[in-house]
CSV table of C-alpha atoms and ligand atoms in Angstrom, one decimal:
chain,number,residue,atom,x,y,z
A,1,MET,CA,2.2,3.2,9.9
A,2,ILE,CA,0.2,3.5,13.0
A,3,ASP,CA,1.2,7.0,13.9
A,4,SER,CA,1.0,8.1,10.3
A,5,LEU,CA,-2.4,6.4,9.9
A,6,GLN,CA,-3.7,8.6,12.7
A,7,THR,CA,-2.1,11.7,11.3
A,8,GLU,CA,-3.5,10.8,8.0
A,9,VAL,CA,-7.0,10.5,9.5
A,10,GLU,CA,-6.8,14.1,10.5
A,11,ARG,CA,-5.1,15.4,7.5
A,12,ALA,CA,-6.0,13.6,4.4
A,13,LYS,CA,-9.7,14.5,4.0
A,14,PRO,CA,-10.5,14.8,0.3
A,15,LYS,CA,-10.4,18.5,-0.5
A,16,LYS,CA,-11.4,18.6,-4.1
A,17,LYS,CA,-14.3,17.4,-6.0
A,18,ASN,CA,-13.3,14.9,-8.5
A,19,LYS,CA,-14.8,12.4,-10.9
A,20,ARG,CA,-15.0,9.2,-9.1
A,21,ARG,CA,-15.2,5.6,-9.9
A,22,ARG,CA,-17.8,4.2,-7.6
A,23,LEU,CA,-17.0,1.1,-5.8
A,24,SER,CA,-19.4,-1.8,-6.0
A,25,GLY,CA,-21.5,-2.8,-3.0
A,26,PRO,CA,-23.3,-0.7,-0.5
A,27,SER,CA,-21.4,1.6,1.7
A,28,SER,CA,-22.3,1.9,5.3
A,29,SER,CA,-24.5,4.9,6.0
A,30,LYS,CA,-23.7,5.1,9.6
A,31,PRO,CA,-20.0,4.3,10.1
A,32,PRO,CA,-19.1,1.8,12.7
A,33,PRO,CA,-16.0,2.4,14.9
A,34,ALA,CA,-13.5,1.6,12.2
A,35,ALA,CA,-15.4,3.8,9.7
A,36,GLU,CA,-14.3,6.7,11.9
A,37,VAL,CA,-10.9,6.0,10.6
A,38,GLY,CA,-11.9,5.1,7.1
A,39,ALA,CA,-14.5,7.5,5.8
A,40,SER,CA,-12.4,10.5,6.7
A,41,HIS,CA,-9.4,9.7,4.7
A,42,PHE,CA,-10.9,7.7,1.9
A,43,GLU,CA,-9.7,8.6,-1.5
A,44,GLN,CA,-11.5,7.0,-4.4
A,45,HIS,CA,-10.1,6.4,-7.8
A,46,SER,CA,-11.0,8.8,-10.5
A,47,LEU,CA,-10.9,8.4,-14.2
A,48,GLU,CA,-9.3,11.7,-15.1
A,49,GLY,CA,-6.1,12.3,-17.0
A,50,PRO,CA,-4.7,11.3,-20.4
A,51,SER,CA,-2.5,8.4,-20.9
A,52,SER,CA,1.1,9.2,-21.4
A,53,GLY,CA,2.5,6.0,-22.9
A,54,ASP,CA,5.9,6.2,-21.2
A,55,ASP,CA,8.8,4.2,-22.5
A,56,MET,CA,10.1,1.3,-20.5
A,57,PRO,CA,12.5,2.6,-17.9
A,58,SER,CA,16.2,1.8,-18.2
A,59,HIS,CA,17.5,-1.3,-16.4
A,60,HIS,CA,20.4,0.7,-15.1
A,61,PRO,CA,20.1,2.7,-12.0
A,62,PRO,CA,19.3,6.2,-13.0
A,63,GLN,CA,22.0,8.7,-12.3
A,64,HIS,CA,20.9,12.1,-11.1
A,65,PRO,CA,24.1,14.0,-10.4
A,66,SER,CA,22.3,17.3,-9.7
A,67,SER,CA,19.6,15.7,-7.6
A,68,PRO,CA,21.1,12.6,-6.1
A,69,ALA,CA,18.1,11.6,-4.0
A,70,LYS,CA,15.7,11.7,-6.9
A,71,VAL,CA,13.2,9.0,-6.0
A,72,ASN,CA,12.8,6.3,-8.7
A,73,PHE,CA,10.7,3.6,-7.2
A,74,LEU,CA,7.7,3.3,-5.0
A,75,VAL,CA,6.0,0.4,-3.3
A,76,ILE,CA,2.4,1.7,-3.5
A,77,GLY,CA,0.4,-1.1,-1.9
A,78,MET,CA,-1.6,-2.9,-1.0
A,79,GLN,CA,-2.0,-2.0,2.6
A,80,LYS,CA,-1.5,-5.0,4.8
A,81,ALA,CA,0.1,-7.0,2.0
A,82,GLY,CA,3.7,-7.4,3.4
A,83,THR,CA,4.9,-3.9,2.6
A,84,SER,CA,6.8,-3.8,5.9
A,85,TRP,CA,8.4,-7.1,4.9
A,86,ILE,CA,9.6,-5.8,1.5
A,87,TYR,CA,11.0,-2.6,3.1
A,88,LYS,CA,13.2,-4.9,5.3
A,89,MET,CA,14.2,-6.9,2.2
A,90,PHE,CA,15.5,-3.8,0.5
A,91,GLU,CA,17.5,-2.4,3.4
A,92,ASP,CA,20.7,-4.4,3.0
A,93,HIS,CA,20.9,-4.0,-0.8
A,94,PRO,CA,24.0,-2.0,-1.6
A,95,SER,CA,22.4,-0.5,-4.8
A,96,ILE,CA,19.2,0.6,-3.1
A,97,ALA,CA,18.8,3.7,-1.0
A,98,LEU,CA,15.6,3.5,1.0
A,99,SER,CA,13.8,6.3,2.9
A,100,LYS,CA,14.9,6.5,6.5
A,101,GLU,CA,11.4,5.7,7.6
A,102,LYS,CA,9.2,3.2,5.9
A,103,GLU,CA,6.3,5.4,4.9
A,104,VAL,CA,7.1,8.9,3.7
A,105,HIS,CA,3.5,9.7,2.7
A,106,TYR,CA,4.7,12.6,0.5
A,107,TRP,CA,2.2,12.1,-2.3
A,108,ASP,CA,-0.9,11.5,-0.2
A,109,MET,CA,-0.3,13.5,3.0
A,110,HIS,CA,2.7,15.8,2.8
A,111,PHE,CA,2.1,17.0,-0.7
A,112,LYS,CA,2.1,20.6,0.4
A,113,LYS,CA,5.8,20.2,1.3
A,114,ASP,CA,8.3,20.3,-1.6
A,115,ASP,CA,10.5,17.9,-3.4
A,116,SER,CA,13.5,18.9,-1.5
A,117,TRP,CA,11.7,18.0,1.7
A,118,TYR,CA,10.8,14.7,0.1
A,119,GLU,CA,14.3,14.0,-1.0
A,120,SER,CA,15.7,14.9,2.5
A,121,GLN,CA,13.8,11.8,3.8
A,122,PHE,CA,16.4,9.7,2.1
A,123,PRO,CA,20.1,9.1,3.0
A,124,ASP,CA,22.5,11.7,1.9
A,125,ASP,CA,24.6,9.5,-0.3
A,126,THR,CA,22.4,7.9,-3.0
A,127,GLN,CA,24.8,8.3,-5.9
A,128,GLY,CA,24.6,5.3,-8.2
A,129,LYS,CA,21.7,3.8,-6.3
A,130,VAL,CA,18.1,3.4,-7.0
A,131,VAL,CA,16.1,5.4,-4.5
A,132,GLY,CA,12.7,4.3,-3.2
A,133,GLU,CA,10.2,4.3,-0.5
A,134,VAL,CA,7.2,2.2,0.7
A,135,THR,CA,3.8,3.9,1.4
A,136,PRO,CA,0.9,1.4,0.9
A,137,ASP,CA,-1.7,4.2,0.8
A,138,TYR,CA,-0.4,5.5,-2.6
A,139,LEU,CA,-2.4,2.8,-4.4
A,140,SER,CA,-5.7,4.5,-3.2
A,141,MET,CA,-4.9,8.1,-4.1
A,142,TRP,CA,-6.7,10.6,-6.1
A,143,MET,CA,-5.8,10.6,-9.8
A,144,GLU,CA,-4.5,14.1,-9.5
A,145,LYS,CA,-1.8,12.9,-7.0
A,146,VAL,CA,-0.9,10.0,-9.2
A,147,GLY,CA,-0.3,12.6,-11.9
A,148,LYS,CA,2.0,14.5,-9.6
A,149,ILE,CA,4.1,11.4,-9.1
A,150,HIS,CA,4.4,11.2,-12.9
A,151,SER,CA,5.3,14.9,-13.2
A,152,TYR,CA,8.0,14.4,-10.6
A,153,ASN,CA,9.5,11.3,-12.3
A,154,PRO,CA,7.8,9.9,-15.5
A,155,LYS,CA,10.1,6.9,-15.3
A,156,MET,CA,9.1,6.0,-11.7
A,157,LYS,CA,8.9,2.3,-11.1
A,158,LEU,CA,6.0,1.1,-9.1
A,159,ILE,CA,5.6,-2.1,-7.1
A,160,VAL,CA,2.3,-3.4,-5.7
A,161,ILE,CA,1.9,-6.5,-3.7
A,162,VAL,CA,-1.6,-8.1,-4.1
A,163,ARG,CA,-3.4,-9.8,-1.2
A,164,ASP,CA,-6.7,-11.4,-0.9
A,165,GLU,CA,-9.2,-8.6,-0.4
A,166,ILE,CA,-10.9,-10.0,2.7
A,167,ASP,CA,-7.8,-11.2,4.5
A,168,ARG,CA,-6.3,-7.7,3.8
A,169,ALA,CA,-9.3,-6.0,5.3
A,170,TRP,CA,-9.2,-8.2,8.3
A,171,SER,CA,-5.6,-7.5,8.9
A,172,ALA,CA,-6.3,-3.7,8.7
A,173,PHE,CA,-9.3,-4.0,10.9
A,174,LEU,CA,-7.4,-5.9,13.6
A,175,MET,CA,-4.6,-3.4,13.4
A,176,TRP,CA,-7.2,-0.7,14.0
A,177,CYS,CA,-8.6,-2.6,17.0
A,178,ARG,CA,-5.1,-2.9,18.5
A,179,ILE,CA,-4.5,0.8,18.0
A,180,GLU,CA,-7.8,1.7,19.6
A,181,GLY,CA,-7.6,-1.0,22.3
A,182,LYS,CA,-10.9,-2.4,21.0
A,183,ASP,CA,-11.8,-6.0,21.8
A,184,VAL,CA,-13.2,-7.5,18.6
A,185,THR,CA,-14.7,-10.3,20.6
A,186,ALA,CA,-16.9,-7.8,22.3
A,187,MET,CA,-18.3,-6.5,19.0
A,188,SER,CA,-21.5,-7.8,17.4
A,189,GLU,CA,-21.2,-9.6,14.1
A,190,ASP,CA,-23.0,-6.7,12.5
A,191,GLU,CA,-20.6,-4.2,13.9
A,192,VAL,CA,-17.6,-6.1,12.6
A,193,PHE,CA,-19.3,-6.6,9.2
A,194,GLU,CA,-20.1,-2.9,8.9
A,195,SER,CA,-16.5,-2.0,9.8
A,196,LEU,CA,-14.9,-4.4,7.4
A,197,THR,CA,-17.1,-3.2,4.6
A,198,ASN,CA,-16.9,0.5,5.0
A,199,GLU,CA,-15.4,2.7,2.3
A,200,TYR,CA,-12.0,2.8,3.8
A,201,TYR,CA,-11.6,-1.0,3.8
A,202,GLN,CA,-13.1,-1.2,0.3
A,203,SER,CA,-10.8,1.5,-1.0
A,204,ARG,CA,-7.7,-0.3,0.3
A,205,SER,CA,-8.9,-3.5,-1.4
A,206,ASP,CA,-9.7,-1.8,-4.7
A,207,LEU,CA,-6.7,-2.9,-6.7
A,208,ALA,CA,-8.6,-2.5,-10.0
A,209,GLY,CA,-9.3,1.2,-9.3
A,210,GLY,CA,-5.7,1.8,-8.2
A,211,LEU,CA,-4.2,0.1,-11.2
A,212,GLN,CA,-6.5,1.9,-13.5
A,213,ASN,CA,-5.3,5.3,-12.2
A,214,TYR,CA,-1.6,4.4,-12.4
A,215,LEU,CA,-2.0,3.0,-15.9
A,216,GLN,CA,-3.3,6.3,-17.1
A,217,LYS,CA,0.1,7.8,-16.4
A,218,PHE,CA,2.6,4.9,-16.3
A,219,SER,CA,3.2,2.0,-18.7
A,220,LYS,CA,2.6,-1.6,-17.6
A,221,LYS,CA,6.4,-2.1,-17.8
A,222,GLN,CA,6.8,0.4,-15.0
A,223,ILE,CA,4.6,-1.6,-12.7
A,224,PHE,CA,5.6,-4.8,-10.9
A,225,VAL,CA,2.7,-6.8,-9.4
A,226,ALA,CA,3.7,-9.3,-6.8
A,227,ASP,CA,1.5,-11.9,-5.1
A,228,PHE,CA,1.4,-11.7,-1.3
A,229,LYS,CA,1.5,-15.5,-1.1
A,230,ASP,CA,5.0,-15.4,-2.5
A,231,VAL,CA,6.2,-13.5,0.5
A,232,SER,CA,6.0,-16.8,2.5
A,233,ARG,CA,6.0,-19.3,-0.4
A,234,ARG,CA,9.0,-18.2,-2.4
A,235,PRO,CA,10.5,-15.0,-0.8
A,236,GLN,CA,13.9,-15.1,-2.3
A,237,GLU,CA,12.6,-15.7,-5.8
A,238,LEU,CA,10.2,-12.9,-5.4
A,239,MET,CA,12.9,-10.6,-4.3
A,240,ASN,CA,15.1,-11.6,-7.2
A,241,GLU,CA,12.3,-10.7,-9.6
A,242,VAL,CA,11.9,-7.4,-7.8
A,243,PHE,CA,15.6,-6.7,-8.0
A,244,GLN,CA,15.6,-7.5,-11.7
A,245,PHE,CA,12.7,-5.1,-12.2
A,246,LEU,CA,14.6,-2.4,-10.4
A,247,GLY,CA,17.7,-3.0,-12.5
A,248,VAL,CA,19.9,-3.9,-9.5
A,249,PRO,CA,21.9,-7.1,-8.9
A,250,GLU,CA,20.3,-10.0,-7.1
A,251,LEU,CA,21.0,-10.3,-3.5
A,252,ALA,CA,20.9,-13.5,-1.4
A,253,ILE,CA,18.9,-12.5,1.7
A,254,GLN,CA,19.5,-14.5,4.9
A,255,GLU,CA,16.9,-17.2,5.4
A,256,GLU,CA,16.1,-15.9,8.9
A,257,LYS,CA,15.3,-12.5,7.6
A,258,LEU,CA,13.4,-13.7,4.6
A,259,SER,CA,11.0,-15.7,6.7
A,260,LYS,CA,10.6,-13.3,9.5
A,261,ASN,CA,7.1,-11.7,10.0
A,262,TYR,CA,7.4,-8.0,9.8
A,263,GLN,CA,4.8,-5.6,11.0
A,264,ILE,CA,5.4,-2.0,12.0
A,265,THR,CA,5.5,-1.8,15.8
A,266,THR,CA,5.3,1.5,17.5
A,267,ASP,CA,5.5,2.3,21.2
A,268,ARG,CA,1.7,2.6,21.1
A,269,THR,CA,1.2,-1.0,19.9
A,270,ALA,CA,3.7,-2.2,22.5
A,271,VAL,CA,1.5,-0.6,25.1
A,272,LEU,CA,-1.4,-2.4,23.6
A,273,GLU,CA,0.3,-5.7,23.3
A,274,ASN,CA,-2.2,-7.5,25.5
A,275,VAL,CA,-5.0,-6.8,23.1
A,276,ARG,CA,-5.9,-9.9,21.2
A,277,HIS,CA,-4.1,-10.1,17.8
A,278,THR,CA,-6.6,-12.2,16.0
A,279,ALA,CA,-10.3,-12.5,15.8
A,280,PRO,CA,-11.8,-15.7,17.0
A,281,GLU,CA,-12.1,-18.2,14.2
A,282,GLY,CA,-15.8,-18.7,15.0
A,283,LEU,CA,-16.6,-15.1,14.4
A,284,LYS,CA,-14.5,-15.1,11.3
A,285,GLU,CA,-16.4,-18.2,10.0
A,286,LYS,CA,-19.7,-16.8,10.8
A,287,LEU,CA,-18.9,-13.6,8.9
A,288,ALA,CA,-17.1,-15.3,6.1
A,289,SER,CA,-20.0,-15.8,3.8
A,290,ARG,CA,-21.4,-12.3,4.3
A,291,LEU,CA,-18.0,-10.8,3.6
A,292,LYS,CA,-17.5,-13.0,0.6
A,293,ALA,CA,-20.8,-11.9,-0.9
A,294,PHE,CA,-20.1,-8.2,-0.2
A,295,TYR,CA,-16.6,-8.3,-1.6
A,296,LYS,CA,-17.6,-10.3,-4.7
A,297,PRO,CA,-17.8,-7.4,-7.1
A,298,ILE,CA,-14.5,-5.9,-5.9
A,299,VAL,CA,-12.8,-9.3,-6.1
A,300,LYS,CA,-14.2,-9.8,-9.6
A,301,ALA,CA,-13.1,-6.4,-10.8
A,302,ASN,CA,-9.6,-7.0,-9.3
A,303,LYS,CA,-9.3,-10.3,-11.0
A,304,ALA,CA,-10.3,-8.8,-14.3
A,305,ALA,CA,-7.8,-5.9,-13.8
A,306,LEU,CA,-5.0,-8.3,-13.1
A,307,LYS,CA,-5.9,-10.5,-16.1
A,308,SER,CA,-5.9,-7.4,-18.3
A,309,PHE,CA,-2.6,-6.1,-16.8
A,310,ARG,CA,-0.9,-9.4,-17.5
A,311,GLU,CA,-2.0,-9.5,-21.1
A,312,VAL,CA,0.6,-8.2,-23.5
B,401,LIG,N1,7.4,-13.0,6.2
B,401,LIG,C1,6.0,-12.8,6.1
B,401,LIG,N2,5.3,-13.9,5.7
B,401,LIG,C2,3.9,-13.7,5.6
B,401,LIG,N3,3.2,-12.6,6.0
B,401,LIG,C3,4.0,-11.6,6.5
B,401,LIG,C4,5.4,-11.6,6.6
B,401,LIG,N4,5.8,-10.5,7.1
B,401,LIG,C5,4.7,-9.7,7.3
B,401,LIG,N5,3.6,-10.4,6.9
B,401,LIG,C6,2.2,-10.0,7.1
B,401,LIG,O1,1.9,-8.8,6.3
B,401,LIG,C7,0.9,-8.1,7.0
B,401,LIG,C8,1.3,-6.7,7.3
B,401,LIG,O2,1.4,-6.1,6.0
B,401,LIG,P1,2.0,-4.6,5.9
B,401,LIG,O3,3.4,-4.6,6.4
B,401,LIG,O4,1.9,-4.2,4.5
B,401,LIG,O5,1.1,-3.7,6.8
B,401,LIG,S1,1.0,-2.2,6.8
B,401,LIG,O6,0.1,-1.8,5.7
B,401,LIG,O7,2.3,-1.6,6.7
B,401,LIG,O8,0.3,-1.8,8.1
B,401,LIG,C9,0.5,-8.8,8.3
B,401,LIG,O9,-0.6,-9.7,8.0
B,401,LIG,P2,-1.6,-10.1,9.2
B,401,LIG,O10,-0.8,-11.1,10.0
B,401,LIG,O11,-2.7,-10.8,8.4
B,401,LIG,O12,-2.1,-8.9,9.9
B,401,LIG,C10,1.8,-9.6,8.5
B,401,LIG,O13,1.6,-10.8,9.3
């Protein structure tokens, strides 16, 4: 994630004009440090594209004898919502073939490569297995790219883990601080606030916009929405539901593995391991009400989107 995040910063600048769904709340005019990351690879959700009304996908693992690595499920988000954890939960399942690396970033970054490159990112023998990958930035992509996923596989199954918008943003911000070796305790409250509210952090918390885009191309039955709280509250049950959604048998996962905290660690983060992991509670507390007020429209929109998603 960390290396790919940096690559993405350089590569994923929006190139096309597109109709955009504006996010609520002011965006920072002069980006703070984290905005250097965010603003450059921010993709907003557009409203383009007709609805396709796909049928519910089969509950049997799709067979693709001519293209054995055809990808048939994606974990699309949210960023910092336990996506590394779910990747680990999939890895021992005999009916699931996962990408060799957690985040392939084909649809948002490597889209100029071709499907055979994409499919080469998976193990050779995927016969009879469901094939998937986990790239949390897919939730925040341009509509055009969501459409490309649909063109590739209209029966794609999509999983999104939903996390509290502000906790998620904090988690991402602290990751950025670790990567850059920034000491959050040395930043002013305003600086932290500006960072946590820039377009990048807003976009990754914009579940409503992401769902809206995907629902233009995929049916509700193709999308599984999980609650981040269940990662720690009821992990085995959550995974059973996910396995059922994917049409593979349930798998009892070792307790130790289920409860382990997974976060992508790269050499770079190891070098930076002395950097504080968490912001001081005092600073968090002081910022909490400002952040709550700022994120209120996004939280409200997400809540409404989830309610609507869950309605039959
Ligand atoms: N087992 C378990 N239980 C509870 N929480 C867990 C677990 N595993 C990972 N995590 C938390 O998930 C956060 C990282 O999410 P991601 O893996 O999606 O991050 S990333 O987008 O790939 O960078 C990160 O959240 P923060 O600690 O708030 O940063 C992890 O602590």
